[in-house]
Coordinates of C-alpha atoms and ligand atoms in Angstrom, one line a residue:
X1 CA -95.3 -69.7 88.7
X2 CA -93.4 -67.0 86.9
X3 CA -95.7 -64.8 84.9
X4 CA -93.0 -64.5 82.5
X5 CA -93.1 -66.5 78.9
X6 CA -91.7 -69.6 79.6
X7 CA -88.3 -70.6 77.7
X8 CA -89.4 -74.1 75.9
X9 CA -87.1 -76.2 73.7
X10 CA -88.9 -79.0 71.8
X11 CA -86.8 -81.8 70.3
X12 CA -89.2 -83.1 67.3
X13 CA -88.3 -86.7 66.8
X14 CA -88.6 -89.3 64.2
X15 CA -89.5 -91.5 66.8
X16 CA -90.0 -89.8 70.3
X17 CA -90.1 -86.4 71.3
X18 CA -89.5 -84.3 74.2
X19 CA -90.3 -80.8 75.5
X20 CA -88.5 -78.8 78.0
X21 CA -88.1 -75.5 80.2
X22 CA -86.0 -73.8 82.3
X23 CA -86.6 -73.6 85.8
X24 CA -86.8 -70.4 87.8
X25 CA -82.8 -70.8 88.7
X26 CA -82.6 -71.3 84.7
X27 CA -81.9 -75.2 84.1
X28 CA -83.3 -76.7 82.3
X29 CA -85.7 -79.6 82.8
X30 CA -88.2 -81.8 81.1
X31 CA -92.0 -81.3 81.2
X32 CA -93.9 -84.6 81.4
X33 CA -97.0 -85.4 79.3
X34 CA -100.1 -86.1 80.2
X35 CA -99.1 -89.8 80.9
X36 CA -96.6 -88.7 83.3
X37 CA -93.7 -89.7 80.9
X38 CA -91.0 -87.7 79.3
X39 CA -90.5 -88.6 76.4
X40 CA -93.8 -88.8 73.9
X41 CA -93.3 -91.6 71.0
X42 CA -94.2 -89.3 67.4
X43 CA -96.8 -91.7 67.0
X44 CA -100.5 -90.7 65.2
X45 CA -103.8 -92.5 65.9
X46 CA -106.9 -91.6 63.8
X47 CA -109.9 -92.7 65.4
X48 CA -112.4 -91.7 63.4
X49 CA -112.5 -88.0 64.1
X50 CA -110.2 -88.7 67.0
X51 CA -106.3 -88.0 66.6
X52 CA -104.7 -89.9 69.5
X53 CA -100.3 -89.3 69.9
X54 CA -98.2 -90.6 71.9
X55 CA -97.7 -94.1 73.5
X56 CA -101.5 -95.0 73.1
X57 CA -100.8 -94.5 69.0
X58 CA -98.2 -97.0 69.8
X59 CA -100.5 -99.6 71.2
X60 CA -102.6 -99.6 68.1
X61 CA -100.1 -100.4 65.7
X62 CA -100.5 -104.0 66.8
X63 CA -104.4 -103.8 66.3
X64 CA -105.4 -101.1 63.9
X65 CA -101.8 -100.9 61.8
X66 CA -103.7 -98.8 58.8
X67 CA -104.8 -95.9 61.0
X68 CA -101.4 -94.8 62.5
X69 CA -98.6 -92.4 61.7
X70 CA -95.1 -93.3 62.5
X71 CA -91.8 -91.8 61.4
X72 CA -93.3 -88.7 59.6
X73 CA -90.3 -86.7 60.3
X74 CA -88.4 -89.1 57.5
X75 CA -91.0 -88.0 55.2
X76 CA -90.6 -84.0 55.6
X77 CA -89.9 -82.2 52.3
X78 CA -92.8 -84.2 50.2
X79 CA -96.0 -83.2 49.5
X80 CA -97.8 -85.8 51.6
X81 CA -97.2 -89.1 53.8
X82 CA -97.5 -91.9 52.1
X83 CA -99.7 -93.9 54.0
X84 CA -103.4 -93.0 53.7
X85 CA -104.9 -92.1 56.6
X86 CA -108.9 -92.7 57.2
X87 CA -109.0 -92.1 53.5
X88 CA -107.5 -89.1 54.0
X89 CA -103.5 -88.3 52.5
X90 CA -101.6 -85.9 54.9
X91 CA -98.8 -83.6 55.0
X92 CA -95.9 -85.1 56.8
X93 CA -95.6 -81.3 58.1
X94 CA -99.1 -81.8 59.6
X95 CA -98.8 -85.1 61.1
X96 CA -95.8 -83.4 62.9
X97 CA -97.9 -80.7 64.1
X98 CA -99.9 -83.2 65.9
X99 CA -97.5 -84.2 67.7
X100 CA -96.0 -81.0 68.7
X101 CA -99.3 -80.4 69.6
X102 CA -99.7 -82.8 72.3
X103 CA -96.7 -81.9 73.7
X104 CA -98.1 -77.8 74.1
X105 CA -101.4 -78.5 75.1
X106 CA -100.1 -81.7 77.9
X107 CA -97.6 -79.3 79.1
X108 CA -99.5 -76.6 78.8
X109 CA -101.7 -78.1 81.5
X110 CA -98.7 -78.9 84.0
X111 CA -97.2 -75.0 83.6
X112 CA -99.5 -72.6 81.8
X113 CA -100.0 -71.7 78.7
X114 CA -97.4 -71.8 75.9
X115 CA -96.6 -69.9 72.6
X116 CA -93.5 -69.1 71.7
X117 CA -90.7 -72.5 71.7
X118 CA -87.3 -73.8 69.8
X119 CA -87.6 -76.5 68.2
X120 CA -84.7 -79.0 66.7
X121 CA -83.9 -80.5 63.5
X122 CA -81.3 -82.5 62.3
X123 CA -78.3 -80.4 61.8
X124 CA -78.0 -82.5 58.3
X125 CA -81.9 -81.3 57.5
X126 CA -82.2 -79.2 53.9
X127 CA -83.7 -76.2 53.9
X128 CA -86.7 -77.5 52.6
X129 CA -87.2 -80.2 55.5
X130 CA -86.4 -76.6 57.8
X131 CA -89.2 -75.1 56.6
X132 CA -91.7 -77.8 56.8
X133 CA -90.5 -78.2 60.6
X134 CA -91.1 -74.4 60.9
X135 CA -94.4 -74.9 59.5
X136 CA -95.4 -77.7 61.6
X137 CA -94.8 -75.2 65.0
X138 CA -97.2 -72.9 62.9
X139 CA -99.9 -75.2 62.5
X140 CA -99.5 -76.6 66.8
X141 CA -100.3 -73.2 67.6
X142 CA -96.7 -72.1 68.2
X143 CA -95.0 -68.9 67.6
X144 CA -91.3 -70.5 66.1
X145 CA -88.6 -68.7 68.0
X146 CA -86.2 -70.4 66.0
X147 CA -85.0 -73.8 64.8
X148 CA -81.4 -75.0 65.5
X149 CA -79.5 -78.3 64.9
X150 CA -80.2 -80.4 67.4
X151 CA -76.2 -81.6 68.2
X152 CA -75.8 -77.9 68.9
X153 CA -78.5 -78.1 71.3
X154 CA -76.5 -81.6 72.9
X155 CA -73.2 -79.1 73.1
X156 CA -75.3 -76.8 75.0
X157 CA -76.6 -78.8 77.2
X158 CA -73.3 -80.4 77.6
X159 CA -71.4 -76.7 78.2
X160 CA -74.3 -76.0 80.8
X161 CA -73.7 -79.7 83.0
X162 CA -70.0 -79.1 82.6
X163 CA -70.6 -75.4 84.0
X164 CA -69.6 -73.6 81.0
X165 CA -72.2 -71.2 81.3
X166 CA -72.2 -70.1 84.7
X167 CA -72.2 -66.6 85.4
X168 CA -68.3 -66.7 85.5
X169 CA -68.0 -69.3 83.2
X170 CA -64.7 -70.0 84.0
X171 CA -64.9 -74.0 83.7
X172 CA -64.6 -74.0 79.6
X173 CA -61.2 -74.1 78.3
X174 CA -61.2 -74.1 74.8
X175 CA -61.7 -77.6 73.2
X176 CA -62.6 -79.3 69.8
X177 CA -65.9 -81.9 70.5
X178 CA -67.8 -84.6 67.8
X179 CA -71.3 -85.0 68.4
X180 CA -72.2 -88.2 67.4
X181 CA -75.7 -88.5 67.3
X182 CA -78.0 -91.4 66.1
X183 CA -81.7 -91.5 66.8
X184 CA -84.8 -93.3 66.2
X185 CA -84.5 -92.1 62.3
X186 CA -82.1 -89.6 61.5
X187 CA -77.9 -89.4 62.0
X188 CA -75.8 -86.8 62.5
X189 CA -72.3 -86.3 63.3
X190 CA -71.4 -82.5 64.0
X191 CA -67.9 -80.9 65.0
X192 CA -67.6 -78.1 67.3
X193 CA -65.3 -75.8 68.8
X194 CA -66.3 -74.8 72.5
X195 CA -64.3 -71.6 73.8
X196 CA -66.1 -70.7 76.9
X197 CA -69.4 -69.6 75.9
X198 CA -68.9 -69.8 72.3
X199 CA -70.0 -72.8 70.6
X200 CA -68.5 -72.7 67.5
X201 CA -69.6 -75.8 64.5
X202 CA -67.1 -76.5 62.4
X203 CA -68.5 -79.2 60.0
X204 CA -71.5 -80.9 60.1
X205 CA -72.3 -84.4 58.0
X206 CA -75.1 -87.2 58.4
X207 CA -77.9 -88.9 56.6
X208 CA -81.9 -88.4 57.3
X209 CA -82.8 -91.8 56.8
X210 CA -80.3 -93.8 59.2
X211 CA -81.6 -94.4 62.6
X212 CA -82.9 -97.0 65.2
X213 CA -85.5 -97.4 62.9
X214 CA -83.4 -99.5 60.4
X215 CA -81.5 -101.3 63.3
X216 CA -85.0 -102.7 64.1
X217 CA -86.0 -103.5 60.2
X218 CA -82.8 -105.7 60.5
X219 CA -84.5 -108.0 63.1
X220 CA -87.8 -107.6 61.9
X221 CA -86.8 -109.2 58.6
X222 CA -84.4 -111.7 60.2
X223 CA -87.7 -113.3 62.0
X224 CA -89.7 -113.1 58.9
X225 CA -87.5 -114.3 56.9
X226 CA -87.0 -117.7 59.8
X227 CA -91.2 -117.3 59.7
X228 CA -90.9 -118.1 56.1
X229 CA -88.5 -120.6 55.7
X230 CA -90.7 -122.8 58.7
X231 CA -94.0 -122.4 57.7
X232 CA -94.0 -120.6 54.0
X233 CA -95.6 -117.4 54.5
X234 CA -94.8 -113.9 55.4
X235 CA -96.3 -112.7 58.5
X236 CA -95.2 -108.7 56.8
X237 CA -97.6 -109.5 54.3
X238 CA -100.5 -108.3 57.2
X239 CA -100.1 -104.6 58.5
X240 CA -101.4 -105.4 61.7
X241 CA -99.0 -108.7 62.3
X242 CA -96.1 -106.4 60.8
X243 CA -96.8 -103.7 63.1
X244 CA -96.6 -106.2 66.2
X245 CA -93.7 -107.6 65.1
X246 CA -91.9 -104.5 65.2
X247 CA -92.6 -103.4 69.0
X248 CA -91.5 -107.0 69.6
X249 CA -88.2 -106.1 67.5
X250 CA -87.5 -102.4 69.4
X251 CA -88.1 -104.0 72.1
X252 CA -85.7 -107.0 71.9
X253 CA -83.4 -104.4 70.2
X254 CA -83.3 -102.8 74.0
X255 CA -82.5 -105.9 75.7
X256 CA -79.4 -106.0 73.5
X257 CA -78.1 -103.2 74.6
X258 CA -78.2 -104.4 78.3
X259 CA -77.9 -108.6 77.9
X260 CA -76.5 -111.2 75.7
X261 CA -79.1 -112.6 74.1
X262 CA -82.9 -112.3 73.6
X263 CA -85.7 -114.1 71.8
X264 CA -88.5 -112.6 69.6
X265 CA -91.9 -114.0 69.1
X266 CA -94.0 -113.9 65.9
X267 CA -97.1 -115.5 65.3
X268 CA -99.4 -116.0 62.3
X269 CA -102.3 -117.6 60.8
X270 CA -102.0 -120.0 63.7
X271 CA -98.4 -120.6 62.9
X272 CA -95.5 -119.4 65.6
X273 CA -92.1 -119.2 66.3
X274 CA -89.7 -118.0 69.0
X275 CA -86.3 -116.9 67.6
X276 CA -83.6 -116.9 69.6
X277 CA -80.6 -113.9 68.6
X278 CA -77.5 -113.1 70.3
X279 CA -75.8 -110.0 70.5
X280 CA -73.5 -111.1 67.9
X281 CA -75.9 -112.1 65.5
X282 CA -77.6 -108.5 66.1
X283 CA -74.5 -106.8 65.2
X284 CA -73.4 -108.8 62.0
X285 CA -76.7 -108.1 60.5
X286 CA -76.2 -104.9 61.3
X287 CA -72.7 -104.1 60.7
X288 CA -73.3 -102.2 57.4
X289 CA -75.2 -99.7 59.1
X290 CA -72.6 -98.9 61.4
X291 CA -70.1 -99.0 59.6
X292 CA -71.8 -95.7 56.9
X293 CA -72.1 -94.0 60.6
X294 CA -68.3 -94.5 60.9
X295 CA -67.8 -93.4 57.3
X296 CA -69.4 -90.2 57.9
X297 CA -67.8 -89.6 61.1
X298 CA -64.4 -89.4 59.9
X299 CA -65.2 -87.4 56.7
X300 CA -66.9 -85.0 58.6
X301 CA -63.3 -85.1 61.2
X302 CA -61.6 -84.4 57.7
X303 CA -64.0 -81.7 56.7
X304 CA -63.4 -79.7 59.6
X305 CA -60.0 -80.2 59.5
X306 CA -58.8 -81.8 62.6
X307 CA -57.4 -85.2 63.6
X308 CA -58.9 -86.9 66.5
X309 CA -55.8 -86.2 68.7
X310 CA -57.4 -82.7 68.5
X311 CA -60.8 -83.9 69.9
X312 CA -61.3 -83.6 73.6
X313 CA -64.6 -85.5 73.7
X314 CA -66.7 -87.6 71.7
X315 CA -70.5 -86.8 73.0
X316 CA -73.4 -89.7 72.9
X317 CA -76.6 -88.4 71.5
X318 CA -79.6 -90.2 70.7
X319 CA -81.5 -93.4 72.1
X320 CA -79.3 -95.8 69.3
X321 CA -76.5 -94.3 71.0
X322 CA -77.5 -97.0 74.1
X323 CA -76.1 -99.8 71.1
X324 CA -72.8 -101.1 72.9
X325 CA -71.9 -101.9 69.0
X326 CA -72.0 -98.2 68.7
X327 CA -70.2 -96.9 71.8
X328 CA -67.2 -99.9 70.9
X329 CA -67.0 -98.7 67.5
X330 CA -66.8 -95.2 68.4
X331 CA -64.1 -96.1 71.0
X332 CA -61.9 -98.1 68.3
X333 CA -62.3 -95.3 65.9
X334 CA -61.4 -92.2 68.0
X335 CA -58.8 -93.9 71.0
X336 CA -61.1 -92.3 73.4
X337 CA -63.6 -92.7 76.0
X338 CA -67.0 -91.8 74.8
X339 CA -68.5 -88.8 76.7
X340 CA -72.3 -90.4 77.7
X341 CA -72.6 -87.9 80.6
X342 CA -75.5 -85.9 78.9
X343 CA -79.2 -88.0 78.5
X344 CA -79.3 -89.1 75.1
X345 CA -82.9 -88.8 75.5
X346 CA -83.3 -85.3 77.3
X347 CA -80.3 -83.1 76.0
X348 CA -81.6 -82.1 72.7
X349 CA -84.5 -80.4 74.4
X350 CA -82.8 -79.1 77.2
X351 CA -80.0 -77.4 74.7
X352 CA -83.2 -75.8 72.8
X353 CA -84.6 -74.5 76.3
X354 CA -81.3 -72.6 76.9
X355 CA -81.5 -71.2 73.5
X356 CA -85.1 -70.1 74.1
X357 CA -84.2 -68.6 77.4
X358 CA -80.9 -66.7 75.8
X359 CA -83.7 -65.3 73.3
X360 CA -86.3 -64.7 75.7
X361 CA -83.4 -62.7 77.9
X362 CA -82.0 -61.6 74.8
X363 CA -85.0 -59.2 74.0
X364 CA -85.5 -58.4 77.7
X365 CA -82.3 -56.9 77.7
X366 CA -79.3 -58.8 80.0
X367 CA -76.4 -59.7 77.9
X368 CA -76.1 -63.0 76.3
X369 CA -74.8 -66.0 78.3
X370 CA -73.7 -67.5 75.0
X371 CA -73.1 -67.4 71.6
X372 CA -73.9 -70.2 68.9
X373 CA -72.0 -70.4 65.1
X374 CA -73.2 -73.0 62.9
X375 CA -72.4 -73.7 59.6
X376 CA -74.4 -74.8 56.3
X377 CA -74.8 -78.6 56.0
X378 CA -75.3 -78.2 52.3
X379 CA -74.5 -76.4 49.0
X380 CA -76.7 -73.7 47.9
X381 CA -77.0 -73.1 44.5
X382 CA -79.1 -72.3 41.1
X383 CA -79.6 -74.3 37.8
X384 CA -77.3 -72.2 35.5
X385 CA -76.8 -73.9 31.3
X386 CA -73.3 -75.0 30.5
X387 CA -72.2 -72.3 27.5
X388 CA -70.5 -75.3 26.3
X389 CA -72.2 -78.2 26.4
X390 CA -76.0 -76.4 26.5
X391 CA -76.5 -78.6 29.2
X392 CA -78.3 -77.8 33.0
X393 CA -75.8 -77.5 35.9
X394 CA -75.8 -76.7 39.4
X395 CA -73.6 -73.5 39.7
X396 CA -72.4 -73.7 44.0
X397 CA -73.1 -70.1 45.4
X398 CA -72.5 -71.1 49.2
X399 CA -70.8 -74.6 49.6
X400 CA -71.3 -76.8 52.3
X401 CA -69.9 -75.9 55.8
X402 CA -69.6 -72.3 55.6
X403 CA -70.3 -70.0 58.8
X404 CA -73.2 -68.6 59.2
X405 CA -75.1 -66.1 58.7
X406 CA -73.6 -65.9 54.8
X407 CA -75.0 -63.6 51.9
X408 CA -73.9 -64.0 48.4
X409 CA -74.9 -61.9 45.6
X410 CA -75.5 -63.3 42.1
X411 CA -75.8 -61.1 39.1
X412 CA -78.6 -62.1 36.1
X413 CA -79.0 -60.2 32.7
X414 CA -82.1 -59.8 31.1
X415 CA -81.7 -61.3 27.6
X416 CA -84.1 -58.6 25.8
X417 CA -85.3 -55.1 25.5
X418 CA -88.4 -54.9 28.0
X419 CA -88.1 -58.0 29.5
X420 CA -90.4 -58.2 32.4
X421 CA -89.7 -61.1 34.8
X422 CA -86.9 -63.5 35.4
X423 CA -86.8 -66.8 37.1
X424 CA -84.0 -68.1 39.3
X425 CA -84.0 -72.4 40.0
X426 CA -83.0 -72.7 43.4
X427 CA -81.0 -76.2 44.7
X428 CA -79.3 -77.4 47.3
X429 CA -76.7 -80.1 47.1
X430 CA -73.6 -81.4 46.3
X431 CA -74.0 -82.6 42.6
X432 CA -73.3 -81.2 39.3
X433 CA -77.0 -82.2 38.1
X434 CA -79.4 -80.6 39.4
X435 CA -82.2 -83.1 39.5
X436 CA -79.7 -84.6 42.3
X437 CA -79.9 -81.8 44.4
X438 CA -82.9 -80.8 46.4
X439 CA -85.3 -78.2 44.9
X440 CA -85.8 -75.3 46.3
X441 CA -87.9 -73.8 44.5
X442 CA -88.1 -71.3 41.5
X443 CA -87.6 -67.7 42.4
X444 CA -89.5 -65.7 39.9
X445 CA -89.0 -61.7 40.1
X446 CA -91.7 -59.9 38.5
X447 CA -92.5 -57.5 37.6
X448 CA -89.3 -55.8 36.6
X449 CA -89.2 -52.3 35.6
X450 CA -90.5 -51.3 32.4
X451 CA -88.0 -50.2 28.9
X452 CA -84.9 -52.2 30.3
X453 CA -82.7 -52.7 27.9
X454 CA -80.8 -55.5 27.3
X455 CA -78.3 -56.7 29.5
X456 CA -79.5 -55.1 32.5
X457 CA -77.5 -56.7 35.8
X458 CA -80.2 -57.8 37.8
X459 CA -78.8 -58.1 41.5
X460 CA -80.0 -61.2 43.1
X461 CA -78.8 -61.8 47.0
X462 CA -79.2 -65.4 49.0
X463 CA -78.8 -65.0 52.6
X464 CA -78.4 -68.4 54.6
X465 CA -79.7 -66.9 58.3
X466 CA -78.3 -68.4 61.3
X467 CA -81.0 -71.6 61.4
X468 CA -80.1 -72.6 57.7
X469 CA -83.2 -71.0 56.4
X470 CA -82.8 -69.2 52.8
X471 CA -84.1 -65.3 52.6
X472 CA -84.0 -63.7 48.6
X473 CA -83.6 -60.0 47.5
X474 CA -83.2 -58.9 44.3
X475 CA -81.9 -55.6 43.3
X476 CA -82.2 -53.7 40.1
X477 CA -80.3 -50.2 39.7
X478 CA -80.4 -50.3 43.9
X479 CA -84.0 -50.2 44.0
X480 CA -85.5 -54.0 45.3
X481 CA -88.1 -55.8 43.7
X482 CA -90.7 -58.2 44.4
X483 CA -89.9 -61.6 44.3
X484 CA -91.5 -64.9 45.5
X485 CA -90.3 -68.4 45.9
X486 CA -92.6 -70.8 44.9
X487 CA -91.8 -74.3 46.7
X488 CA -93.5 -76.8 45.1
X489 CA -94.2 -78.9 48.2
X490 CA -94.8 -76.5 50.3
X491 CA -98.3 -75.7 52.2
X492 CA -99.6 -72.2 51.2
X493 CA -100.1 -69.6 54.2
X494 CA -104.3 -70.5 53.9
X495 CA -103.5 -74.1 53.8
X496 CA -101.5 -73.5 56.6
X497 CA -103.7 -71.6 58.6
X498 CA -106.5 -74.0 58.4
X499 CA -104.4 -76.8 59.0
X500 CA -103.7 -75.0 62.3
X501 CA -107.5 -74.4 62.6
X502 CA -108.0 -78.2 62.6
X503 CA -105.2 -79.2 65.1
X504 CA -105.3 -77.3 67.6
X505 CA -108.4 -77.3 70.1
X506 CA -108.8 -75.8 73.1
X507 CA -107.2 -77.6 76.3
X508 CA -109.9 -79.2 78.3
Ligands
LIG1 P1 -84.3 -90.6 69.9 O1 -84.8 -90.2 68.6 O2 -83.0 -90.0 70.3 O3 -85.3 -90.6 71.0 O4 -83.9 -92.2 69.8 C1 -84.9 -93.2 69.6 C2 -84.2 -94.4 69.1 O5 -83.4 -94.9 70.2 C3 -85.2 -95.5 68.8 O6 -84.9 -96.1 67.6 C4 -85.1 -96.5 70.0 O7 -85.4 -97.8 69.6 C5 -83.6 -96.3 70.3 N1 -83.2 -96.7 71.7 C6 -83.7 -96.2 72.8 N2 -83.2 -96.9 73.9 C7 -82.4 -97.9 73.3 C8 -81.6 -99.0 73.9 N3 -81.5 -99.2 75.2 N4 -80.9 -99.7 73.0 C9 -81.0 -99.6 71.7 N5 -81.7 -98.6 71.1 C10 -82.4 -97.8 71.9

């Protein structure tokens, strides 16, 4: 085993998750769990003092429905899940870091011990659903290399099958690709540009709460709502009955994909049924969903500029990407083949383990084997007053779908002789109100220097880095100030810290 720090790409899903490393040739592969699987379902059992993940989390949601996590990922960004937990409210950042923390210590086990990793969001993910994810590798007892958008990661992976980036890297001619990528909660649809080892986004679109998940809420309703209509009462009304149901629903949703027709079973207060769907019937209940994926798909074509005669492959990412509804629709929309060559399941990690390794050779010295440009996925602004109408507004500093890194500076005057402090609203989004956008937070810089007069131009700059975080500095008369940015569902660094305390244990 190389002595080296190993290169590890973690691909934090809504519903499963994967970790992976490169190899001592450098490809990238996946790193089993302690079950032997590769993929872990992001799935939290308390028992008691107990904090079970992974597929044995799953089997208790038919059992002991009220003491599991599912889907915290679609819950990043608020101050806690909101499902009590053994009494106990959690921070959808934490639950997250359980899960990430199965995946170090069970790997850890099979390849020695881990620290540092990359880990993917949703290329769509605000900055404040970035930083809880960031967090989250904090609290598993990672060092965060970085955090990039997990369709880049797909085009990586997809450059390094296709032989991109071999040493000569003389397969790539320059071509435009969509990735199209729909998991178990989120969607994203993401255009790039790959010119030999350059991996260039040019827009990027989607929607955190569109996934697999609501494919399977379609069918778990459709039998409820038969359940009701036979025997009058509604086997969701019991957690544990619900929570069956749904396994029973994912599950038929996967026979879909490969046969005709399937039948789900639902029993309750000694009532039953056995519904029989077709894969027709799947897809007209679930035709709407599709159909906002298509939407966004060619508005982000549009955004980027490009028609789809200038896109040389449409790439399958994501388990709901196994959905023939979603492979023919894709197929009608674009006149093309769509590209399923790379594992929906696997390439998100394995892109991040090439990143980590690029870093990891990056600071060892050789040159880079590839380069990565991404682009904002949404307007960053601050909550400016209309002269006009006195009334709150969201004034764009960095729209959407700019390259990045990207600094802007924004000039403030202080209002009085002396003042001492100011406070900047930070938001991102796309609308003119800002209580549509995301909050930030609120930027207070304090103290400023004493006697300023009125008026004084105080220099504030936001820098977008490469991974969509935000960094502040403010500037008066060229010297730079202190500043913080209070988020107001963020975990403090103490918070944080003994969160980590209480997650991670030692590997037995
Ligand atoms: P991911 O987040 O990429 O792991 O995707 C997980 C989602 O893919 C879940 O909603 C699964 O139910 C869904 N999925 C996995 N395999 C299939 C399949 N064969 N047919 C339909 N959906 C699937």
């Amino acid at each position: 085993m190389s002595k080296l720090a190993p290169a590890i790409g973690i691909d934090l899903g809504t519903t499963f998750s994967v970790i992976a490393r490169l190899d001592d040739l450098g490809r990238p592969e996946t790193i089993t769990n302690a079950e032997g699987d590769k993929i872990t379902p992001s799935v939290v059992l308390f028992e008691g003092t107990n904090i079970v993940v992974g597929k044995e989390a799953v089997k208790a949601i038919a059992t002991d429905a009220g003491s599991v996590a599912e889907c915290a990922k679609r819950q990043l960004g608020q101050r806690v899940f909101d499902k009590l937990l053994g009494g106990r409210h959690y921070p959808p950042e934490a639950l997250q870091a359980m899960v990430l923390n199965k995946l170090r210590q069970d790997a850890s086990q099979r390849i020695g011990e881990i620290r540092q990793a990359i880990i993917t969001v949703p290329a769509y993910f605000d900055e404040i659903r970035r930083k809880a994810t960031q967090d989250a590798g904090y609290m598993a007892g990672l060092e965060v290399m970085n955090i990039i958008n997990e369709p880049t990661a797909a085009a990586v992976a997809f450059g390094f099958k296709e032989g991109f980036l071999n040493p000569d890297g003389q397969g790539a001619e320059r071509c435009n690709i969509l990735v199209y990528d729909l998991g178990g909660g989120t969607f994203d649809v993401t255009v790039m540009e790959l010119n030999g080892k350059e991996f260039n986004t040019l827009a990027t679109d989607g929607d955190v709460q569109l996934g697999g998940r609501d494919w399977d809420q379609r069918l778990v309703d459709l039998v409820a709502e038969e359940f009701i209509r036979r025997h009058r009462i509604d086997p969701r009304e019991d957690a544990n009955t619900e929570g069956r149901l749904w396994r029973e629903c994912e599950d038929a949703k996967r026979t879909l994909s490969a046969r005709m027709k399937t039948s789900i079973a639902c029993d309750y207060r000694g009532q039953a049924i056995r519904l029989e769907v077709t894969r027709d019937k799947f897809h007209e209940i679930t035709q709407d969903l599709l159909d906002r994926t298509a939407f966004t798909t060619r508005q982000t074509l549009q955004a980027a500029g490009l028609d789809w005669k200038d896109v040389g492959r449409v790439l399958l990412v994501g388990g709901s990407t196994r959905m023939p509804a979603v492979v023919e629709m894709l197929r009608s929309l674009s006149g093309k083949e769509p590209d399923t060559s790379v594992s929906p399941d696997e390439a998100v990690a394995h892109g991040a383990a090439l990143h980590a390794g690029l870093l990891l050779a990056r600071s060892n010295g050789p040159p880079p084997r590839f380069n990565i440009r991404n682009v904002n996925s949404h307007s960053l602004g601050v909550v400016a007053v209309d002269p006009q109408t006195n009334r709150r507004r969201t004034a764009i500093m960095i729209p959407r779908n700019t390259p990045l890194p990207v600094k802007y500076k924004r000039s403030f005057k202080t209002i009085k002789p002396n003042q001492r402090s100011i406070l900047v609203n930070i938001v991102e989004g796309e609308s003119p109100s800002p209580d549509d956008c995301a909050q930030i937070g609120k930027c207070s810089v304090k103290p400023l220097p004493a006697r300023l007069p009125a008026d004084t131009p105080i220099d504030v700059y936001f820098r977008y880095e490469e991974n969509g975080r935000l960094t502040v500095t403010v500037n008066v008369a060229d010297k730079k100030i202190r500043h913080e940015i209070e988020r107001d569902n963020s975990l403090s660094q103490d918070q944080l810290d003994s969160w980590r305390r209480f997650i991670v244990k030692p590997v037995g």
